[in-house]
Coordinates of C-alpha atoms in Angstrom, one line a residue:
Chain S
M1 CA 75.3 162.5 55.7
K2 CA 73.7 159.5 54.1
L3 CA 72.9 156.6 56.5
Q4 CA 75.1 154.3 54.5
L5 CA 78.0 156.6 54.8
I6 CA 77.5 157.0 58.5
A7 CA 77.4 153.3 59.0
N8 CA 80.7 153.0 57.1
E9 CA 82.2 155.7 59.2
L10 CA 81.2 153.9 62.4
R11 CA 82.6 150.7 60.9
K12 CA 85.9 152.5 60.4
D13 CA 85.8 153.7 64.0
V14 CA 85.3 150.1 65.1
I15 CA 88.2 148.9 63.0
W16 CA 90.5 151.6 64.4
M17 CA 89.3 151.0 68.0
C18 CA 89.8 147.2 67.8
H19 CA 93.2 147.7 66.1
R20 CA 94.5 150.2 68.7
G21 CA 93.1 148.3 71.6
K22 CA 94.0 144.9 70.1
S23 CA 90.6 143.8 71.2
A24 CA 88.5 140.9 69.9
H25 CA 84.9 140.9 68.6
L26 CA 85.4 142.7 65.3
G27 CA 83.0 140.5 63.4
T28 CA 80.1 141.0 65.8
N29 CA 80.6 144.8 65.9
L30 CA 80.5 145.0 62.1
S31 CA 77.4 142.8 61.7
A32 CA 75.5 145.1 64.0
A33 CA 76.7 148.3 62.5
D34 CA 73.7 149.0 60.2
I35 CA 71.1 148.2 62.9
V36 CA 72.9 150.4 65.5
T37 CA 73.3 153.3 63.0
I38 CA 69.7 153.4 62.2
L39 CA 68.6 153.0 65.8
Y40 CA 70.6 156.0 66.9
K41 CA 70.0 158.2 63.8
K42 CA 66.4 157.5 63.1
I43 CA 64.6 155.6 65.9
L44 CA 65.7 156.2 69.4
R45 CA 64.2 159.2 71.2
V46 CA 67.2 160.2 73.3
K47 CA 68.9 163.5 74.2
P48 CA 72.6 163.4 74.2
K49 CA 72.8 166.5 76.3
S50 CA 70.4 165.0 78.8
P51 CA 71.3 161.3 78.8
N52 CA 69.1 160.5 81.9
W53 CA 66.0 162.2 80.6
P54 CA 63.3 160.0 82.2
D55 CA 61.2 159.7 79.0
R56 CA 64.0 158.6 76.8
D57 CA 63.8 155.4 74.8
R58 CA 65.9 152.7 76.4
F59 CA 68.4 150.8 74.3
I60 CA 69.8 147.8 76.2
V61 CA 72.7 146.1 74.6
S62 CA 72.6 142.5 75.7
K63 CA 75.4 141.5 73.4
G64 CA 77.8 143.5 75.5
H65 CA 80.8 142.3 73.4
G66 CA 79.5 144.5 70.6
A67 CA 80.7 147.5 72.5
A68 CA 82.9 149.2 70.0
I69 CA 80.0 149.9 67.6
I70 CA 77.9 151.2 70.4
Y71 CA 80.6 153.6 71.6
A72 CA 81.2 154.8 68.1
A73 CA 77.5 155.5 67.6
L74 CA 77.2 157.3 71.0
A75 CA 80.2 159.5 70.1
H76 CA 78.7 160.2 66.7
K77 CA 75.4 161.1 68.3
G78 CA 77.2 163.5 70.7
F79 CA 76.9 161.7 74.0
F80 CA 80.7 162.1 74.6
P81 CA 83.7 163.4 72.7
K82 CA 84.9 161.3 69.8
G83 CA 88.4 161.4 71.3
W84 CA 87.2 158.9 73.9
L85 CA 87.1 156.2 71.3
K86 CA 90.9 156.3 71.2
T87 CA 90.9 155.1 74.8
Y88 CA 88.8 152.0 74.1
Y89 CA 90.3 148.9 75.6
K90 CA 93.3 150.9 76.9
N91 CA 94.7 151.0 80.4
N92 CA 93.0 153.8 82.3
G93 CA 90.8 154.4 79.3
K94 CA 87.2 155.6 79.3
L95 CA 85.7 152.7 77.4
A96 CA 85.8 149.1 78.3
G97 CA 85.7 146.1 76.0
H98 CA 82.2 145.3 77.0
V99 CA 79.4 147.8 77.1
T100 CA 80.1 149.5 80.5
K101 CA 78.2 152.3 82.1
L102 CA 80.9 153.6 84.4
D103 CA 80.7 157.4 83.6
V104 CA 79.8 156.8 80.0
P105 CA 76.7 158.9 79.1
G106 CA 74.2 157.1 76.9
V107 CA 74.9 153.6 78.2
E108 CA 71.9 152.3 80.0
F109 CA 73.3 149.1 81.5
S110 CA 76.6 147.5 82.0
T111 CA 76.5 144.2 80.2
G112 CA 79.0 141.6 78.9
A113 CA 77.9 138.3 80.3
L114 CA 75.4 136.9 77.9
G115 CA 71.6 136.4 78.4
H116 CA 71.2 139.4 80.7
G117 CA 69.8 142.1 78.6
L118 CA 66.3 140.8 77.7
P119 CA 65.1 140.2 81.3
I120 CA 66.4 143.7 82.1
A121 CA 64.6 145.1 79.1
C122 CA 61.4 143.3 80.3
G123 CA 61.7 145.0 83.6
V124 CA 62.2 148.5 82.1
A125 CA 59.2 147.9 79.7
L126 CA 57.0 146.7 82.5
A127 CA 57.7 149.7 84.7
G128 CA 57.0 151.9 81.7
K129 CA 53.6 150.3 81.2
R130 CA 52.7 150.6 84.8
D131 CA 53.8 154.2 84.9
K132 CA 52.0 154.9 81.6
K133 CA 55.2 156.2 80.2
K134 CA 55.6 156.7 76.4
Y135 CA 59.2 155.4 76.2
R136 CA 60.0 152.3 74.2
V137 CA 62.6 149.7 75.0
F138 CA 64.9 148.1 72.5
A139 CA 67.2 145.2 73.3
L140 CA 69.9 144.0 71.0
L141 CA 70.9 140.3 71.2
S142 CA 73.4 138.1 69.6
D143 CA 72.4 134.8 68.1
G144 CA 74.9 132.9 70.2
E145 CA 73.4 134.3 73.4
L146 CA 70.1 132.7 72.6
D147 CA 71.7 129.6 73.9
E148 CA 71.2 131.1 77.4
G149 CA 68.1 129.9 79.2
S150 CA 67.6 133.3 80.8
N151 CA 66.5 134.7 77.4
W152 CA 63.8 132.1 77.1
E153 CA 62.5 132.9 80.6
A154 CA 62.2 136.5 79.3
I155 CA 60.7 135.3 76.0
L156 CA 57.9 133.7 78.1
F157 CA 57.5 136.8 80.3
A158 CA 57.1 139.6 77.7
P159 CA 54.0 138.3 75.9
Q160 CA 52.4 137.3 79.2
H161 CA 52.5 140.9 80.3
K162 CA 51.7 142.3 76.9
L163 CA 54.9 144.3 76.6
D164 CA 54.2 146.0 73.3
N165 CA 56.7 148.7 74.2
L166 CA 59.5 146.2 73.9
T167 CA 61.4 145.3 70.8
A168 CA 64.0 142.6 70.7
I169 CA 66.4 142.5 67.8
V170 CA 68.7 139.6 67.2
D171 CA 71.8 140.2 65.2
Y172 CA 71.6 136.8 63.5
N173 CA 75.1 136.6 61.9
K174 CA 75.1 132.8 62.1
I175 CA 78.4 132.5 63.9
Q176 CA 79.1 132.3 67.6
S177 CA 82.4 132.1 69.4
L178 CA 83.8 128.8 68.3
D179 CA 81.7 127.8 65.4
F180 CA 78.6 128.3 63.2
V181 CA 75.4 128.6 65.2
K182 CA 73.7 125.7 63.3
K183 CA 76.7 123.4 64.2
T184 CA 76.6 124.4 67.9
L185 CA 73.0 124.8 69.0
N186 CA 70.8 125.3 66.0
L187 CA 68.2 128.0 66.6
E188 CA 66.0 127.1 63.7
P189 CA 63.2 127.4 63.1
L190 CA 63.7 130.6 65.1
K191 CA 60.8 132.6 63.7
A192 CA 58.3 129.7 64.4
K193 CA 59.7 129.3 67.9
L194 CA 59.2 133.0 68.7
K195 CA 55.8 133.1 67.2
A196 CA 54.8 130.0 69.2
F197 CA 55.9 132.0 72.3
N198 CA 53.4 134.7 71.3
W199 CA 55.8 137.3 70.0
E200 CA 55.1 139.3 66.8
V201 CA 58.0 138.5 64.6
R202 CA 59.6 140.1 61.5
E203 CA 62.5 138.8 59.5
I204 CA 64.7 141.3 57.8
D205 CA 68.0 141.8 56.0
G206 CA 70.0 143.4 58.8
H207 CA 72.1 145.3 56.3
N208 CA 69.3 146.7 54.1
H209 CA 68.7 150.2 55.5
N210 CA 65.3 150.6 54.0
Q211 CA 64.1 147.4 55.5
I212 CA 65.7 148.1 58.9
L213 CA 64.2 151.6 59.0
K214 CA 60.7 150.6 57.9
T215 CA 60.6 147.7 60.3
L216 CA 61.8 149.6 63.3
K217 CA 59.4 152.5 62.5
S218 CA 56.5 150.1 62.6
V219 CA 56.9 148.8 66.1
P220 CA 54.8 147.6 67.8
F221 CA 53.9 145.3 65.0
K222 CA 50.7 144.4 66.9
K223 CA 49.1 146.1 69.8
G224 CA 49.5 144.1 73.0
K225 CA 52.4 142.0 71.8
P226 CA 56.1 142.4 72.1
S227 CA 58.0 142.7 68.8
F228 CA 60.9 140.5 67.7
I229 CA 63.1 141.4 64.8
I230 CA 65.3 138.6 63.4
A231 CA 67.9 140.6 61.5
H232 CA 69.8 138.3 59.2
T233 CA 73.3 139.7 59.1
I234 CA 76.8 138.8 58.0
K235 CA 79.5 138.5 60.6
G236 CA 82.3 141.0 59.7
K237 CA 80.1 142.8 57.2
G238 CA 81.9 145.4 55.1
V239 CA 85.4 143.9 55.2
S240 CA 85.7 141.1 52.6
F241 CA 88.3 139.0 54.4
M242 CA 86.3 139.2 57.7
E243 CA 82.9 138.4 56.3
N244 CA 81.3 135.1 57.4
T245 CA 84.4 133.7 59.2
V246 CA 84.7 132.2 62.6
K247 CA 88.2 133.6 62.9
W248 CA 87.2 137.3 63.1
H249 CA 85.3 136.8 66.3
Y250 CA 88.6 137.0 68.0
A251 CA 91.3 138.0 65.5
N252 CA 93.1 141.4 65.4
T253 CA 94.3 143.3 62.4
D254 CA 98.0 143.9 61.7
E255 CA 99.0 147.1 59.8
V256 CA 98.5 145.6 56.4
L257 CA 95.0 144.2 57.1
L258 CA 94.1 147.5 58.9
A259 CA 94.9 149.4 55.7
Q260 CA 93.0 147.0 53.6
A261 CA 89.9 147.1 55.8
L262 CA 89.9 150.9 55.9
K263 CA 90.4 151.0 52.1
E264 CA 87.5 148.7 51.5
L265 CA 85.2 150.7 53.7
S266 CA 86.3 154.0 52.2
S267 CA 85.5 152.8 48.7
K268 CA 81.9 152.1 49.7
K269 CA 80.4 155.5 49.3
K270 CA 76.9 155.1 48.0
Chain G
M1 CA 60.0 136.8 110.3
R2 CA 58.4 136.7 106.9
N3 CA 55.1 137.9 108.4
A4 CA 56.9 140.8 110.1
F5 CA 58.6 141.6 106.8
I6 CA 55.4 141.6 104.7
K7 CA 53.5 143.6 107.4
I8 CA 56.1 146.4 107.2
L9 CA 56.2 146.2 103.4
E10 CA 52.5 146.7 103.3
E11 CA 52.7 149.7 105.5
E12 CA 55.5 151.2 103.4
A13 CA 54.0 150.3 100.0
A14 CA 50.8 152.2 101.0
K15 CA 52.9 155.3 101.5
N16 CA 55.3 154.8 98.6
K17 CA 54.1 153.8 95.1
D18 CA 57.7 153.2 94.0
I19 CA 57.9 150.1 96.1
Y20 CA 57.6 146.9 94.0
F21 CA 57.4 143.4 95.3
L22 CA 58.4 140.6 92.9
T23 CA 58.2 136.9 93.7
G24 CA 59.5 133.9 91.9
D25 CA 56.2 132.1 92.4
L26 CA 56.7 131.6 96.2
G27 CA 55.1 133.1 99.3
Y28 CA 51.9 131.0 99.7
S29 CA 49.9 132.2 102.7
V30 CA 52.2 135.2 103.1
I31 CA 51.9 137.5 100.1
E32 CA 48.2 137.3 99.2
N33 CA 47.1 140.3 101.2
Y34 CA 49.9 142.5 99.7
Q35 CA 49.0 141.3 96.3
A36 CA 45.3 142.1 96.7
K37 CA 46.0 145.5 98.2
F38 CA 48.8 146.6 95.8
P39 CA 48.3 144.8 92.4
K40 CA 50.3 147.5 90.6
Q41 CA 53.2 147.1 93.0
F42 CA 53.2 143.3 92.7
L43 CA 54.5 140.9 90.2
N44 CA 54.9 137.1 90.1
V45 CA 57.5 136.5 87.4
G46 CA 57.1 132.7 87.6
V47 CA 59.6 130.1 88.4
A48 CA 62.4 131.9 86.7
E49 CA 64.9 133.4 89.0
Q50 CA 67.3 134.7 86.3
D51 CA 64.4 136.6 84.8
L52 CA 63.3 137.7 88.3
A53 CA 66.7 139.3 89.0
G54 CA 67.0 140.9 85.6
I55 CA 63.5 142.3 85.7
A56 CA 64.1 143.6 89.2
A57 CA 67.1 145.4 88.0
G58 CA 65.2 146.8 84.9
I59 CA 62.4 148.1 87.1
A60 CA 64.8 149.6 89.6
S61 CA 66.6 151.4 86.8
T62 CA 63.4 153.5 86.4
G63 CA 63.6 154.8 90.0
K64 CA 61.7 152.1 91.9
I65 CA 62.6 150.2 95.1
V66 CA 62.3 146.6 94.0
F67 CA 62.0 143.6 96.3
M68 CA 62.7 140.2 94.9
Y69 CA 61.5 137.4 97.1
S70 CA 61.9 133.7 97.2
L71 CA 63.3 130.8 99.3
G72 CA 66.9 131.0 100.4
N73 CA 68.9 129.7 97.5
F74 CA 66.6 130.7 94.6
P75 CA 67.0 134.5 94.3
T76 CA 70.6 134.3 95.4
I77 CA 72.7 131.5 94.1
R78 CA 70.4 130.3 91.4
C79 CA 70.7 133.6 89.7
L80 CA 74.0 134.7 91.2
E81 CA 75.4 136.3 88.1
Q82 CA 72.3 138.3 87.6
V83 CA 72.5 139.6 91.2
R84 CA 76.2 140.3 90.7
N85 CA 76.0 142.0 87.3
D86 CA 72.5 143.4 86.9
V87 CA 71.9 144.4 90.5
C88 CA 75.3 145.0 92.2
Y89 CA 77.5 146.0 89.3
N90 CA 74.8 148.4 88.0
N91 CA 74.3 149.4 91.6
L92 CA 70.5 149.4 91.6
N93 CA 68.0 149.7 94.3
V94 CA 67.1 146.0 94.5
K95 CA 66.4 144.2 97.7
V96 CA 66.9 140.5 97.6
V97 CA 64.8 138.9 100.3
T98 CA 64.9 135.2 101.2
V99 CA 62.9 133.2 103.7
G100 CA 63.9 130.0 105.4
G101 CA 67.5 131.0 106.0
G102 CA 69.6 128.2 107.3
L103 CA 68.1 124.8 108.1
H104 CA 64.5 126.0 108.3
Y105 CA 63.3 123.6 105.6
G106 CA 64.9 120.7 107.5
A107 CA 63.5 117.5 106.1
L108 CA 63.1 119.0 102.6
A109 CA 66.9 118.4 102.5
S110 CA 69.9 120.2 101.3
T111 CA 68.5 121.7 98.1
H112 CA 66.4 123.8 100.3
H113 CA 68.9 124.5 103.0
A114 CA 70.3 128.1 102.6
T115 CA 73.6 127.5 104.2
E116 CA 76.1 129.3 102.0
D117 CA 74.1 132.4 101.0
L118 CA 75.7 134.8 103.5
A119 CA 79.2 134.0 102.5
I120 CA 78.3 134.3 98.8
M121 CA 76.3 137.4 99.0
R122 CA 78.8 139.2 101.3
A123 CA 81.5 138.6 98.6
L124 CA 79.6 140.8 96.1
P125 CA 80.6 144.5 95.9
N126 CA 78.0 147.2 96.6
I127 CA 75.6 145.0 98.5
T128 CA 74.5 145.3 102.1
V129 CA 73.8 142.0 103.9
V130 CA 71.3 141.9 106.7
A131 CA 70.0 138.9 108.7
P132 CA 67.8 140.0 111.6
G133 CA 67.7 138.0 114.9
D134 CA 64.0 138.1 115.7
R135 CA 60.7 139.6 114.7
A136 CA 61.4 143.1 116.0
E137 CA 64.8 143.2 114.2
A138 CA 63.1 141.9 111.0
E139 CA 60.6 144.8 111.1
L140 CA 63.2 147.4 111.7
A141 CA 65.5 145.8 109.1
T142 CA 62.8 145.9 106.5
R143 CA 62.2 149.6 107.1
A144 CA 66.0 150.3 107.1
I145 CA 66.7 148.6 103.8
I146 CA 63.8 150.6 102.1
R147 CA 65.6 153.7 103.2
H148 CA 69.0 152.5 102.3
K149 CA 69.8 153.3 98.7
G150 CA 71.4 150.4 96.8
P151 CA 71.5 146.6 96.6
C152 CA 70.6 144.8 99.8
Y153 CA 70.2 141.2 100.9
L154 CA 67.7 140.4 103.6
R155 CA 67.9 136.9 105.0
L156 CA 64.8 136.0 107.1
S157 CA 64.6 132.9 109.3
T158 CA 62.9 131.7 112.4
E159 CA 60.0 133.6 113.9
N160 CA 60.9 134.7 117.5
E161 CA 60.1 137.6 119.8
L162 CA 63.2 138.2 121.9
Y163 CA 63.2 141.9 122.9
K164 CA 61.1 143.2 125.7
K165 CA 61.8 146.7 124.6
R166 CA 62.1 147.6 120.9
P167 CA 65.8 147.8 120.1
K168 CA 67.6 150.6 118.3
F169 CA 68.4 149.4 114.8
K170 CA 70.9 150.8 112.3
I171 CA 72.4 149.0 109.4
G172 CA 76.0 148.2 110.2
E173 CA 75.6 148.7 114.0
A174 CA 75.4 145.5 116.0
I175 CA 73.0 145.3 118.9
T176 CA 74.4 144.3 122.3
V177 CA 71.4 142.4 123.5
R178 CA 72.9 141.3 126.8
K179 CA 75.7 142.8 128.8
G180 CA 78.5 140.6 130.0
S181 CA 82.2 140.7 130.7
D182 CA 83.5 137.1 130.7
V183 CA 82.8 135.9 127.2
T184 CA 81.0 137.2 124.1
I185 CA 78.6 135.3 122.0
I186 CA 78.1 136.9 118.6
S187 CA 75.1 135.5 116.6
I188 CA 73.6 136.2 113.3
G189 CA 70.0 135.8 112.2
G190 CA 67.9 133.1 113.9
M191 CA 70.7 132.0 116.1
L192 CA 70.1 134.9 118.5
K193 CA 67.7 132.9 120.6
V194 CA 70.3 130.1 120.9
A195 CA 72.9 132.6 122.0
L196 CA 70.6 134.2 124.6
D197 CA 69.6 130.8 126.0
A198 CA 73.2 129.8 126.2
A199 CA 74.0 133.0 128.1
E200 CA 71.2 132.1 130.5
M201 CA 72.7 128.7 131.1
L202 CA 76.2 130.2 131.6
K203 CA 74.7 132.4 134.4
N204 CA 74.3 129.2 136.4
N205 CA 78.0 128.7 136.1
K206 CA 78.6 132.3 137.3
I207 CA 79.7 133.2 133.8
N208 CA 78.6 136.5 132.6
A209 CA 78.1 136.2 128.8
R210 CA 77.7 139.2 126.5
V211 CA 75.4 138.6 123.5
I212 CA 75.7 140.5 120.4
S213 CA 73.2 140.3 117.5
M214 CA 75.3 140.9 114.4
H215 CA 72.3 141.6 112.2
T216 CA 74.4 143.2 109.5
L217 CA 77.1 141.0 108.1
K218 CA 78.2 143.7 105.6
P219 CA 79.2 146.3 106.4
L220 CA 80.5 144.6 109.5
D221 CA 80.5 146.4 112.8
A222 CA 84.2 146.0 113.6
R223 CA 84.1 148.5 116.5
T224 CA 81.7 146.4 118.5
I225 CA 83.7 143.2 117.8
L226 CA 87.0 144.8 118.8
K227 CA 85.4 146.2 122.0
A228 CA 84.1 142.8 122.9
A229 CA 87.6 141.3 122.2
R230 CA 89.2 143.8 124.5
E231 CA 86.7 143.5 127.3
T232 CA 86.0 139.8 127.3
K233 CA 89.0 138.2 125.6
C234 CA 86.8 135.3 124.5
I235 CA 84.5 135.3 121.4
I236 CA 82.1 132.7 120.2
T237 CA 80.4 133.1 116.9
I238 CA 77.3 131.2 116.0
E239 CA 75.5 131.0 112.6
E240 CA 73.1 128.7 110.9
H241 CA 75.4 128.6 107.9
T242 CA 78.6 127.0 106.7
L243 CA 81.7 127.9 108.6
M244 CA 83.3 128.8 105.2
G245 CA 83.1 132.5 104.8
G246 CA 80.1 133.6 106.9
L247 CA 79.9 135.3 110.3
G248 CA 82.7 133.4 111.9
S249 CA 85.1 134.1 109.0
A250 CA 84.1 137.8 108.9
V251 CA 84.7 138.2 112.7
A252 CA 88.0 136.4 112.4
E253 CA 89.0 138.7 109.6
V254 CA 88.5 141.7 111.9
L255 CA 90.3 140.1 114.8
A256 CA 93.2 138.9 112.7
K257 CA 93.8 142.4 111.6
N258 CA 93.7 144.2 114.9
G259 CA 92.1 142.1 117.6
G260 CA 95.1 141.6 119.9
R261 CA 95.1 138.6 122.2
V262 CA 91.7 136.9 121.9
R263 CA 90.4 133.4 121.9
I264 CA 87.7 132.6 119.3
Q265 CA 85.5 129.6 118.6
M266 CA 83.3 129.5 115.5
L267 CA 80.1 127.5 115.6
G268 CA 78.2 126.7 112.5
I269 CA 77.8 124.0 109.9
P270 CA 80.9 122.2 108.7
D271 CA 81.9 122.1 105.1
M272 CA 79.4 119.4 104.1
F273 CA 75.9 118.7 103.0
S274 CA 73.8 117.2 105.7
K275 CA 73.9 113.4 105.7
K276 CA 71.0 113.3 108.2
I277 CA 67.3 113.8 107.4
G278 CA 65.2 115.6 109.9
D279 CA 63.4 118.8 110.9
R280 CA 65.1 122.1 111.7
D281 CA 65.6 121.5 115.4
F282 CA 66.9 118.0 114.7
L283 CA 69.5 119.3 112.3
R284 CA 70.5 122.2 114.4
A285 CA 71.2 119.7 117.2
H286 CA 73.0 117.5 114.8
F287 CA 75.3 120.4 113.9
G288 CA 75.7 121.5 117.5
L289 CA 73.7 124.7 117.1
T290 CA 72.1 124.4 120.6
P291 CA 72.3 126.5 123.7
Q292 CA 73.9 123.5 125.5
N293 CA 76.7 123.3 122.9
V294 CA 77.3 127.0 122.9
A295 CA 77.5 127.1 126.7
A296 CA 79.9 124.2 126.7
A297 CA 82.0 125.9 124.0
A298 CA 82.1 129.0 126.1
R299 CA 83.3 127.2 129.2
R300 CA 86.0 125.4 127.2
L301 CA 87.2 128.6 125.6
M302 CA 87.4 130.4 128.9
T303 CA 89.5 127.7 130.6
K304 CA 91.7 127.2 127.5
G305 CA 95.2 128.7 128.0
K306 CA 94.6 129.5 131.7

């Protein structure tokens, strides 16, 4: 299956999961869909039948509220049965509304509170370096969570320890919980900031599969330096009425909007 | 106790390459030897406790035993959510170690008084909370938490040598340091010496005080508490810590559930920041954490209701 098709299938899973579970965070799951698809399909060295394989690449999802797309990708990859997705956000279900490890193969860390993933990723990367392991560490962050000071502690740490086995990706969809990022706490100039902190930085279109793939394949961008990918994305990407709106951080679909969203995603088959 | 801790850690680190010691830029005059001997098992993350806890969790997730070390409040309540989520929720083999528990940093004032840490840490699921009573207990506790799989909190305080013979130490099993049948004094951490001195004073009043070192606050040794309640009917708790939620509260929880008829008096720091400035002993006296006050409390408690 072509990557674009897979990404759209995962988006449809997300739409269904959030609809059935009446859960929030549609917009952020859709903005990350292309990055997550390519990570699992083309980049991450993981073994679904052996999820704790010691040499696996680690993917740490710091934006734990983007859980639905992660679960959809894990199910697609074969970490657990696709049927589990129907239990997302349900009482006594298998899958929680934030990325949660409890008996879910493929999840590295339980997250949900923001600003936790990058320090953790630094620790995993440092241990890998000291053990001379080949595994790489990828951390997915939201733009809103860059408000958290803990990230900037980690942003100081990683270059200090030359963690070139670490790649941070920010899903820069420009909208946080209540408002646009630039109206809340402007991150710009983000690239210049990260460069000034001694990261090697690339800016990409986070929905352009060729760019995502090429960029992720070329990490580390520079030996001895951690890599940062600023992925410009559109919140709610793929469903016209959700795109670039604050509302769809929290809103749920009714039957009519569900049908419309699924129809839009099904018509995108190239 | 920090010297006892680092001595044992050096011994263990020499045998086990999976032991990591992380500091938040503290430990001057204590950690240098460890750092020189085990550079690959050492990391100073800087003055960044949230990062410290996250990194500790990340390293632990690869199969290591990770110590994160700093002064009382810094690796505990400064980064409480990281300790809760990254360490405890993910149930990783991280050992939070603090020095200067209680009023140790006296005149440095309340920012440096670790006086709520036990209550806060004991509220976290999955964690084991240990506060040894002297140097020997600190050594044994350090070895014990290395062998114990899962999150631990080790609170170190005043350096004392109180045992003539090395005690038996097991996480979750209190040590009866002194036998007695009239009243029981239960202490945690550095208050053990105060408790023992109080017992000695009570001897002059022909009162035979039992002294229990409750080095593990969680899991709490309910059996030893209930036995003391049955046999002595009077229990005093003493802690260099707020009275809100620490040792006294934990003991009272056990007694309220199934303690029968027993009198209890909790000694500790009232619900306030110190308004006085002074060194540790001055502040301990100010808050009544002295052998004289413990002995007086014991006498009062024993005559109460008679």
